Each structure stands twice: as C-alpha cells, then as structure tokens.
PDB file of C-alpha atoms in Angstrom:
ATOM      1  CA  MET A   1       0.000   0.000   0.000  1.00 52.00           C
ATOM      2  CA  THR A   2       1.313   3.432  -0.957  1.00 53.00           C
ATOM      3  CA  SER A   3       1.814   5.983   1.815  1.00 60.00           C
ATOM      4  CA  PRO A   4      -0.328   9.139   1.498  1.00 63.00           C
ATOM      5  CA  LEU A   5       2.924  11.124   1.689  1.00 75.00           C
ATOM      6  CA  ALA A   6       4.598   9.155  -1.113  1.00 91.00           C
ATOM      7  CA  LYS A   7       5.400  11.136  -4.232  1.00 97.00           C
ATOM      8  CA  PRO A   8       3.770  10.082  -7.513  1.00 98.00           C
ATOM      9  CA  VAL A   9       6.040   7.948  -9.706  1.00 98.00           C
ATOM     10  CA  VAL A  10       7.147   8.927 -13.202  1.00 98.00           C
ATOM     11  CA  ALA A  11       8.866   6.191 -15.195  1.00 98.00           C
ATOM     12  CA  PHE A  12      11.250   6.640 -18.111  1.00 98.00           C
ATOM     13  CA  LEU A  13      11.517   3.626 -20.401  1.00 98.00           C
ATOM     14  CA  ILE A  14      14.072   2.902 -23.111  1.00 98.00           C
ATOM     15  CA  ASN A  15      15.772  -0.191 -24.523  1.00 97.00           C
ATOM     16  CA  SER A  16      19.196   0.843 -23.195  1.00 97.00           C
ATOM     17  CA  LEU A  17      21.530   3.832 -23.036  1.00 97.00           C
ATOM     18  CA  THR A  18      23.983   2.389 -25.527  1.00 94.00           C
ATOM     19  CA  GLY A  19      25.006   5.118 -27.973  1.00 87.00           C
ATOM     20  CA  GLY A  20      22.478   6.497 -30.418  1.00 90.00           C
ATOM     21  CA  GLY A  21      20.320   9.546 -30.991  1.00 92.00           C
ATOM     22  CA  ALA A  22      17.289   8.483 -28.943  1.00 93.00           C
ATOM     23  CA  GLU A  23      19.567   7.373 -26.115  1.00 95.00           C
ATOM     24  CA  ARG A  24      21.356  10.738 -26.176  1.00 95.00           C
ATOM     25  CA  VAL A  25      18.034  12.610 -26.049  1.00 95.00           C
ATOM     26  CA  MET A  26      16.834  10.431 -23.144  1.00 96.00           C
ATOM     27  CA  SER A  27      20.116  11.089 -21.324  1.00 96.00           C
ATOM     28  CA  THR A  28      19.715  14.838 -21.843  1.00 96.00           C
ATOM     29  CA  LEU A  29      16.140  14.679 -20.558  1.00 96.00           C
ATOM     30  CA  LEU A  30      17.236  12.702 -17.494  1.00 97.00           C
ATOM     31  CA  ASP A  31      20.118  15.119 -16.806  1.00 97.00           C
ATOM     32  CA  GLY A  32      17.590  17.945 -16.617  1.00 97.00           C
ATOM     33  CA  SER A  33      15.090  16.073 -14.446  1.00 97.00           C
ATOM     34  CA  GLN A  34      16.457  16.975 -11.006  1.00 96.00           C
ATOM     35  CA  PRO A  35      13.888  19.757 -10.388  1.00 96.00           C
ATOM     36  CA  TRP A  36      11.125  17.156 -10.851  1.00 96.00           C
ATOM     37  CA  CYS A  37      12.471  15.169  -7.865  1.00 95.00           C
ATOM     38  CA  GLU A  38      10.713  17.521  -5.471  1.00 94.00           C
ATOM     39  CA  ARG A  39       7.299  16.429  -6.803  1.00 97.00           C
ATOM     40  CA  TYR A  40       7.945  12.984  -8.329  1.00 98.00           C
ATOM     41  CA  ASP A  41       9.753   9.736  -7.609  1.00 98.00           C
ATOM     42  CA  LEU A  42      11.718   9.212 -10.863  1.00 98.00           C
ATOM     43  CA  HIS A  43      12.504   5.735 -12.207  1.00 98.00           C
ATOM     44  CA  LEU A  44      14.455   4.719 -15.298  1.00 98.00           C
ATOM     45  CA  ILE A  45      13.703   1.303 -16.773  1.00 98.00           C
ATOM     46  CA  LEU A  46      16.295  -0.110 -19.177  1.00 98.00           C
ATOM     47  CA  LEU A  47      14.985  -3.130 -21.079  1.00 98.00           C
ATOM     48  CA  ASP A  48      18.334  -4.585 -22.177  1.00 98.00           C
ATOM     49  CA  ARG A  49      21.626  -5.164 -20.401  1.00 96.00           C
ATOM     50  CA  GLU A  50      24.050  -3.150 -22.497  1.00 96.00           C
ATOM     51  CA  PRO A  51      26.878  -0.798 -21.544  1.00 95.00           C
ATOM     52  CA  ASP A  52      25.746   2.785 -20.923  1.00 96.00           C
ATOM     53  CA  ALA A  53      27.215   5.337 -23.301  1.00 95.00           C
ATOM     54  CA  TYR A  54      25.833   8.154 -21.160  1.00 94.00           C
ATOM     55  CA  PRO A  55      26.138   8.750 -17.405  1.00 92.00           C
ATOM     56  CA  LEU A  56      23.060   8.415 -15.213  1.00 94.00           C
ATOM     57  CA  PRO A  57      22.082  11.034 -12.637  1.00 96.00           C
ATOM     58  CA  GLY A  58      22.189   9.828  -9.035  1.00 95.00           C
ATOM     59  CA  TRP A  59      18.640  10.953  -8.219  1.00 95.00           C
ATOM     60  CA  LEU A  60      17.030   8.266 -10.416  1.00 96.00           C
ATOM     61  CA  THR A  61      16.058   4.783  -9.343  1.00 98.00           C
ATOM     62  CA  VAL A  62      17.382   2.570 -12.162  1.00 98.00           C
ATOM     63  CA  HIS A  63      15.880  -0.798 -13.076  1.00 98.00           C
ATOM     64  CA  ARG A  64      18.129  -2.830 -15.400  1.00 98.00           C
ATOM     65  CA  LEU A  65      16.201  -5.662 -16.973  1.00 98.00           C
ATOM     66  CA  ASP A  66      17.431  -8.425 -19.255  1.00 97.00           C
ATOM     67  CA  SER A  67      14.846  -8.726 -22.011  1.00 97.00           C
ATOM     68  CA  ARG A  68      17.467  -9.973 -24.481  1.00 96.00           C
ATOM     69  CA  PHE A  69      16.049  -7.667 -27.183  1.00 96.00           C
ATOM     70  CA  SER A  70      12.707  -9.544 -27.148  1.00 97.00           C
ATOM     71  CA  LEU A  71       9.344  -7.788 -27.169  1.00 97.00           C
ATOM     72  CA  LEU A  72       7.591 -10.630 -25.356  1.00 98.00           C
ATOM     73  CA  ARG A  73      10.289 -10.856 -22.700  1.00 98.00           C
ATOM     74  CA  SER A  74      10.189  -7.042 -22.345  1.00 98.00           C
ATOM     75  CA  LEU A  75       6.465  -7.217 -21.634  1.00 98.00           C
ATOM     76  CA  ARG A  76       6.901 -10.103 -19.213  1.00 98.00           C
ATOM     77  CA  LEU A  77       9.548  -8.187 -17.228  1.00 98.00           C
ATOM     78  CA  VAL A  78       8.128  -4.658 -17.365  1.00 98.00           C
ATOM     79  CA  LEU A  79       4.441  -5.278 -16.704  1.00 98.00           C
ATOM     80  CA  PRO A  80       4.906  -6.566 -13.120  1.00 98.00           C
ATOM     81  CA  LEU A  81       7.367  -3.747 -12.396  1.00 98.00           C
ATOM     82  CA  LEU A  82       4.989  -1.047 -13.627  1.00 98.00           C
ATOM     83  CA  ARG A  83       2.078  -2.686 -11.795  1.00 98.00           C
ATOM     84  CA  ARG A  84       4.121  -2.414  -8.582  1.00 98.00           C
ATOM     85  CA  LEU A  85       5.399   1.141  -9.242  1.00 98.00           C
ATOM     86  CA  LYS A  86       1.962   2.514 -10.210  1.00 98.00           C
ATOM     87  CA  PRO A  87       3.343   5.448 -12.217  1.00 98.00           C
ATOM     88  CA  VAL A  88       1.217   8.445 -13.099  1.00 98.00           C
ATOM     89  CA  ALA A  89       3.084   8.619 -16.412  1.00 98.00           C
ATOM     90  CA  CYS A  90       5.645   6.711 -18.438  1.00 98.00           C
ATOM     91  CA  ILE A  91       7.890   8.514 -20.928  1.00 98.00           C
ATOM     92  CA  SER A  92       9.398   6.180 -23.513  1.00 98.00           C
ATOM     93  CA  PHE A  93      11.602   6.273 -26.595  1.00 96.00           C
ATOM     94  CA  LEU A  94      12.085   3.686 -29.372  1.00 94.00           C
ATOM     95  CA  SER A  95       9.577   1.254 -30.870  1.00 94.00           C
ATOM     96  CA  ARG A  96       9.834  -1.696 -28.469  1.00 96.00           C
ATOM     97  CA  SER A  97       9.807   0.508 -25.376  1.00 97.00           C
ATOM     98  CA  ASN A  98       6.914   2.522 -26.778  1.00 97.00           C
ATOM     99  CA  PHE A  99       4.883  -0.613 -27.426  1.00 97.00           C
ATOM    100  CA  VAL A 100       5.523  -1.831 -23.874  1.00 98.00           C
ATOM    101  CA  ALA A 101       4.621   1.585 -22.418  1.00 98.00           C
ATOM    102  CA  ILE A 102       1.354   1.756 -24.370  1.00 98.00           C
ATOM    103  CA  ALA A 103       0.370  -1.800 -23.410  1.00 98.00           C
ATOM    104  CA  ALA A 104       1.111  -1.137 -19.726  1.00 98.00           C
ATOM    105  CA  ALA A 105      -0.709   2.205 -19.784  1.00 98.00           C
ATOM    106  CA  ARG A 106      -3.781   0.518 -21.240  1.00 98.00           C
ATOM    107  CA  LEU A 107      -3.667  -2.216 -18.592  1.00 98.00           C
ATOM    108  CA  PHE A 108      -2.879  -0.052 -15.560  1.00 98.00           C
ATOM    109  CA  GLY A 109      -4.442   3.314 -16.429  1.00 98.00           C
ATOM    110  CA  PHE A 110      -1.496   5.715 -16.491  1.00 98.00           C
ATOM    111  CA  LYS A 111      -0.438   8.159 -19.213  1.00 98.00           C
ATOM    112  CA  ALA A 112       2.056   6.978 -21.828  1.00 98.00           C
ATOM    113  CA  ILE A 113       4.126   9.698 -23.471  1.00 98.00           C
ATOM    114  CA  ILE A 114       6.006   8.163 -26.366  1.00 97.00           C
ATOM    115  CA  SER A 115       8.589   9.454 -28.782  1.00 94.00           C
ATOM    116  CA  GLU A 116       9.142   7.491 -31.952  1.00 88.00           C
ATOM    117  CA  ARG A 117      12.661   8.236 -33.160  1.00 66.00           C
ATOM    118  CA  VAL A 118      12.399   6.419 -36.519  1.00 68.00           C
ATOM    119  CA  SER A 119       9.965   6.269 -39.379  1.00 63.00           C
ATOM    120  CA  PRO A 120       7.915   3.172 -38.492  1.00 59.00           C
ATOM    121  CA  SER A 121       6.927   2.470 -42.109  1.00 63.00           C
ATOM    122  CA  SER A 122      10.549   2.264 -43.251  1.00 59.00           C
ATOM    123  CA  HIS A 123      11.956   0.726 -40.064  1.00 55.00           C
ATOM    124  CA  HIS A 124       9.344  -2.050 -39.885  1.00 55.00           C
ATOM    125  CA  ARG A 125       8.723  -2.553 -43.590  1.00 56.00           C
ATOM    126  CA  HIS A 126       9.143  -6.340 -43.264  1.00 55.00           C
ATOM    127  CA  MET A 127       6.290  -6.397 -40.737  1.00 47.00           C
ATOM    128  CA  LEU A 128       4.016  -4.407 -43.057  1.00 48.00           C
ATOM    129  CA  GLY A 129       4.452  -6.724 -46.012  1.00 52.00           C
ATOM    130  CA  GLY A 130       6.520  -4.168 -47.962  1.00 47.00           C
TER     131      GLY A 130
END
C-alpha cells in the first residue's frame, strides 16, 4: 500500500543507453530532471543489459532488466514492475519501449508519453508486407 505522503512515480523507459540519438536525447532529458524530484519519484527502466554510453544522474532509481532484445520478454519483465510502481506517467523512446509503455498504460491506467525516433513504415517494412 502506498503511503499518502509518497510522491507520484514517473517512469522513463528505453531499450538501453547504448550510444544512439534516442539514447542521447533520453540522457539529456534525465540530466535535466532533477527539479522534478521535489514532486515525483523518478525511475528509469532499461529493457536490455548493455553498456551505458551516457552517465546516469544519481537521483534516479534505475531498473536494469534483461529482455534480451525480445518484445515478449520485455512485456513479461516490465508489466509486473509497472504494476508495482503505479506510475502516473511513463515517458518512452524507441519502438519496443513505446509498445511496452502503451500496453502497460492501457492495462494499468497511467499516461504513456512516447517518442518514436524512426519512421515506423521504413523501419518495420518487413512487418508491413513491404
């Protein structure tokens, strides 16, 4: 049971912080998140175990999962975590993380704020029959 004095949780979700544009943008966002700590309990969820190319701020609670780049395993690992955390919002980058965030938001009733960093029609052409 959550304490009435507990701060609302905001979760950040991304595949990993291995180098790349979306990872750099997430890192920049996280670096600027310290003022939010007064109102929110901030959590970063990394789906894959990969080396970080960007440093993590000390005010975040970091959850390093081992989904092995699998969507189904990502769902299986993240859904119980988000059910326990009960975030008010989840901010996610990249297709797999976005899918997981949307599915969890639908199941648990929080807001999903997603950022798609690629063109889905070109990136997932094989899935669209193209």
